[in-house]
């Protein structure tokens, strides 16, 4: 088991192109199945880092939101859910992607951000 302090846990590194703004970021560089004990969290439970509201990025020129969640929140059996939302229409996301693999999610985020900026995702 790896022991760490909450303040030593880094946010996940992302490649965010010009035009995107970060509204919310609690997406930590922690694998879902990592065996961590984290000082500063209730009972040291790493699952407290896996929240419904992990990351939200906005692309104002197209009224797009890229939203990352862990669903169900703090559940070891959960999964990441990534959604691309247009005009705050949360019921009908343009793109939805789920995975338990953090690297898959990071790659998908980086790819979607670039595709929006380059116009490959038409809106």
PDB file of C-alpha atoms in Angstrom:
ATOM      1  CA  UNK A   1       0.000   0.000   0.000  1.00  0.00           C
ATOM      2  CA  UNK A   2       1.250   3.460  -0.935  1.00  0.00           C
ATOM      3  CA  UNK A   3       0.864   6.162   1.698  1.00  0.00           C
ATOM      4  CA  UNK A   4       0.713   9.800   0.699  1.00  0.00           C
ATOM      5  CA  UNK A   5      -0.500  13.163   1.925  1.00  0.00           C
ATOM      6  CA  UNK A   6      -3.389  14.792   0.093  1.00  0.00           C
ATOM      7  CA  UNK A   7      -1.325  17.896  -0.697  1.00  0.00           C
ATOM      8  CA  UNK A   8       1.264  15.673  -2.437  1.00  0.00           C
ATOM      9  CA  UNK A   9      -1.245  14.207  -4.906  1.00  0.00           C
ATOM     10  CA  UNK A  10      -0.881  16.027  -8.235  1.00  0.00           C
ATOM     11  CA  UNK A  11      -3.635  16.980 -10.620  1.00  0.00           C
ATOM     12  CA  UNK A  12      -3.647  15.019 -13.857  1.00  0.00           C
ATOM     13  CA  UNK A  13      -1.590  16.707 -16.570  1.00  0.00           C
ATOM     14  CA  UNK A  14      -3.587  17.608 -19.697  1.00  0.00           C
ATOM     15  CA  UNK A  15      -2.802  19.378 -22.986  1.00  0.00           C
ATOM     16  CA  UNK A  16      -5.367  22.178 -23.047  1.00  0.00           C
ATOM     17  CA  UNK A  17      -5.248  24.245 -26.256  1.00  0.00           C
ATOM     18  CA  UNK A  18      -5.938  27.967 -26.491  1.00  0.00           C
ATOM     19  CA  UNK A  19      -9.639  28.777 -26.335  1.00  0.00           C
ATOM     20  CA  UNK A  20     -10.520  26.300 -23.599  1.00  0.00           C
ATOM     21  CA  UNK A  21     -10.893  27.455 -19.987  1.00  0.00           C
ATOM     22  CA  UNK A  22     -10.825  25.338 -16.848  1.00  0.00           C
ATOM     23  CA  UNK A  23     -13.926  25.916 -14.713  1.00  0.00           C
ATOM     24  CA  UNK A  24     -13.352  23.042 -12.321  1.00  0.00           C
ATOM     25  CA  UNK A  25     -10.510  20.591 -11.787  1.00  0.00           C
ATOM     26  CA  UNK A  26     -10.295  17.837  -9.209  1.00  0.00           C
ATOM     27  CA  UNK A  27      -9.015  15.219 -11.649  1.00  0.00           C
ATOM     28  CA  UNK A  28      -6.054  13.761  -9.780  1.00  0.00           C
ATOM     29  CA  UNK A  29      -3.223  11.693 -11.206  1.00  0.00           C
ATOM     30  CA  UNK A  30      -4.369   8.552  -9.387  1.00  0.00           C
ATOM     31  CA  UNK A  31      -5.273   5.253 -11.018  1.00  0.00           C
ATOM     32  CA  UNK A  32      -8.718   3.961 -10.031  1.00  0.00           C
ATOM     33  CA  UNK A  33      -7.337   0.665  -8.779  1.00  0.00           C
ATOM     34  CA  UNK A  34      -4.269   2.103  -7.013  1.00  0.00           C
ATOM     35  CA  UNK A  35      -3.686   0.860  -3.481  1.00  0.00           C
ATOM     36  CA  UNK A  36      -3.387   4.251  -1.738  1.00  0.00           C
ATOM     37  CA  UNK A  37      -3.832   5.470   1.803  1.00  0.00           C
ATOM     38  CA  UNK A  38      -4.108   9.249   1.718  1.00  0.00           C
ATOM     39  CA  UNK A  39      -3.622  11.362   4.825  1.00  0.00           C
ATOM     40  CA  UNK A  40      -6.142  14.197   4.767  1.00  0.00           C
ATOM     41  CA  UNK A  41      -9.076  12.157   3.461  1.00  0.00           C
ATOM     42  CA  UNK A  42     -11.722  10.454   5.613  1.00  0.00           C
ATOM     43  CA  UNK A  43     -10.225   7.102   6.642  1.00  0.00           C
ATOM     44  CA  UNK A  44      -7.494   7.708   4.032  1.00  0.00           C
ATOM     45  CA  UNK A  45      -9.918   6.377   1.400  1.00  0.00           C
ATOM     46  CA  UNK A  46      -8.595   7.096  -2.119  1.00  0.00           C
ATOM     47  CA  UNK A  47     -12.138   6.728  -3.487  1.00  0.00           C
ATOM     48  CA  UNK A  48     -12.968  10.117  -1.975  1.00  0.00           C
ATOM     49  CA  UNK A  49     -10.966  11.570  -4.915  1.00  0.00           C
ATOM     50  CA  UNK A  50     -13.306   9.959  -7.454  1.00  0.00           C
ATOM     51  CA  UNK A  51     -16.114  12.507  -7.531  1.00  0.00           C
ATOM     52  CA  UNK A  52     -19.063  13.138  -9.783  1.00  0.00           C
ATOM     53  CA  UNK A  53     -17.559  16.541 -10.616  1.00  0.00           C
ATOM     54  CA  UNK A  54     -13.920  15.882 -11.558  1.00  0.00           C
ATOM     55  CA  UNK A  55     -13.244  18.249 -14.436  1.00  0.00           C
ATOM     56  CA  UNK A  56     -15.140  20.835 -16.431  1.00  0.00           C
ATOM     57  CA  UNK A  57     -13.672  22.743 -19.372  1.00  0.00           C
ATOM     58  CA  UNK A  58     -15.458  25.343 -21.515  1.00  0.00           C
ATOM     59  CA  UNK A  59     -14.902  26.427 -25.097  1.00  0.00           C
ATOM     60  CA  UNK A  60     -16.739  29.734 -25.175  1.00  0.00           C
ATOM     61  CA  UNK A  61     -16.612  30.386 -28.930  1.00  0.00           C
ATOM     62  CA  UNK A  62     -18.861  27.358 -29.503  1.00  0.00           C
ATOM     63  CA  UNK A  63     -20.681  27.178 -26.155  1.00  0.00           C
ATOM     64  CA  UNK A  64     -19.199  23.726 -25.506  1.00  0.00           C
ATOM     65  CA  UNK A  65     -18.524  22.037 -22.175  1.00  0.00           C
ATOM     66  CA  UNK A  66     -16.276  19.034 -21.698  1.00  0.00           C
ATOM     67  CA  UNK A  67     -17.294  17.337 -18.459  1.00  0.00           C
ATOM     68  CA  UNK A  68     -15.604  14.466 -16.622  1.00  0.00           C
ATOM     69  CA  UNK A  69     -17.272  12.519 -13.815  1.00  0.00           C
ATOM     70  CA  UNK A  70     -16.728   9.345 -11.842  1.00  0.00           C
ATOM     71  CA  UNK A  71     -20.039   7.502 -11.628  1.00  0.00           C
ATOM     72  CA  UNK A  72     -21.289   6.500  -9.163  1.00  0.00           C
ATOM     73  CA  UNK A  73     -19.319   8.958  -7.052  1.00  0.00           C
ATOM     74  CA  UNK A  74     -16.640   7.418  -4.791  1.00  0.00           C
ATOM     75  CA  UNK A  75     -17.686   3.899  -5.833  1.00  0.00           C
ATOM     76  CA  UNK A  76     -14.839   1.397  -6.405  1.00  0.00           C
ATOM     77  CA  UNK A  77     -17.022  -0.278  -9.054  1.00  0.00           C
ATOM     78  CA  UNK A  78     -17.592   2.998 -10.902  1.00  0.00           C
ATOM     79  CA  UNK A  79     -16.196   4.371 -14.132  1.00  0.00           C
ATOM     80  CA  UNK A  80     -15.082   7.646 -15.655  1.00  0.00           C
ATOM     81  CA  UNK A  81     -17.709   9.310 -17.831  1.00  0.00           C
ATOM     82  CA  UNK A  82     -16.639  11.986 -20.298  1.00  0.00           C
ATOM     83  CA  UNK A  83     -19.252  14.096 -22.079  1.00  0.00           C
ATOM     84  CA  UNK A  84     -19.109  16.869 -24.648  1.00  0.00           C
ATOM     85  CA  UNK A  85     -22.098  19.164 -24.143  1.00  0.00           C
ATOM     86  CA  UNK A  86     -23.421  21.846 -26.524  1.00  0.00           C
ATOM     87  CA  UNK A  87     -25.536  24.790 -25.283  1.00  0.00           C
ATOM     88  CA  UNK A  88     -25.813  23.207 -21.817  1.00  0.00           C
ATOM     89  CA  UNK A  89     -28.013  20.418 -23.207  1.00  0.00           C
ATOM     90  CA  UNK A  90     -27.002  17.822 -20.597  1.00  0.00           C
ATOM     91  CA  UNK A  91     -29.790  15.461 -21.699  1.00  0.00           C
ATOM     92  CA  UNK A  92     -28.367  15.071 -25.220  1.00  0.00           C
ATOM     93  CA  UNK A  93     -24.560  15.159 -25.094  1.00  0.00           C
ATOM     94  CA  UNK A  94     -22.745  15.325 -28.442  1.00  0.00           C
ATOM     95  CA  UNK A  95     -20.274  12.686 -27.249  1.00  0.00           C
ATOM     96  CA  UNK A  96     -20.263  10.295 -24.301  1.00  0.00           C
ATOM     97  CA  UNK A  97     -17.307   8.068 -23.488  1.00  0.00           C
ATOM     98  CA  UNK A  98     -16.801   5.761 -20.497  1.00  0.00           C
ATOM     99  CA  UNK A  99     -13.745   3.924 -19.242  1.00  0.00           C
ATOM    100  CA  UNK A 100     -12.112   2.797 -16.007  1.00  0.00           C
ATOM    101  CA  UNK A 101      -8.705   3.384 -17.582  1.00  0.00           C
ATOM    102  CA  UNK A 102      -7.322   6.814 -16.635  1.00  0.00           C
ATOM    103  CA  UNK A 103      -4.880   6.902 -19.558  1.00  0.00           C
ATOM    104  CA  UNK A 104      -7.694   6.208 -22.034  1.00  0.00           C
ATOM    105  CA  UNK A 105      -9.653   9.092 -20.537  1.00  0.00           C
ATOM    106  CA  UNK A 106      -6.664  11.453 -20.640  1.00  0.00           C
ATOM    107  CA  UNK A 107      -5.997  10.573 -24.288  1.00  0.00           C
ATOM    108  CA  UNK A 108      -9.667  11.046 -25.183  1.00  0.00           C
ATOM    109  CA  UNK A 109      -9.785  14.438 -23.421  1.00  0.00           C
ATOM    110  CA  UNK A 110      -6.653  15.658 -25.188  1.00  0.00           C
ATOM    111  CA  UNK A 111      -7.932  14.415 -28.561  1.00  0.00           C
ATOM    112  CA  UNK A 112     -11.414  15.971 -28.151  1.00  0.00           C
ATOM    113  CA  UNK A 113      -9.980  19.336 -27.106  1.00  0.00           C
ATOM    114  CA  UNK A 114      -7.818  19.442 -30.241  1.00  0.00           C
ATOM    115  CA  UNK A 115     -10.615  18.209 -32.517  1.00  0.00           C
ATOM    116  CA  UNK A 116     -12.892  21.016 -31.344  1.00  0.00           C
ATOM    117  CA  UNK A 117     -10.211  23.694 -31.827  1.00  0.00           C
ATOM    118  CA  UNK A 118      -9.234  22.361 -35.265  1.00  0.00           C
ATOM    119  CA  UNK A 119     -12.869  22.133 -36.401  1.00  0.00           C
ATOM    120  CA  UNK A 120     -12.858  18.337 -36.794  1.00  0.00           C
ATOM    121  CA  UNK A 121     -15.890  18.213 -34.519  1.00  0.00           C
ATOM    122  CA  UNK A 122     -18.492  20.256 -36.365  1.00  0.00           C
ATOM    123  CA  UNK A 123     -21.108  22.024 -34.349  1.00  0.00           C
TER     124      UNK A 123
END
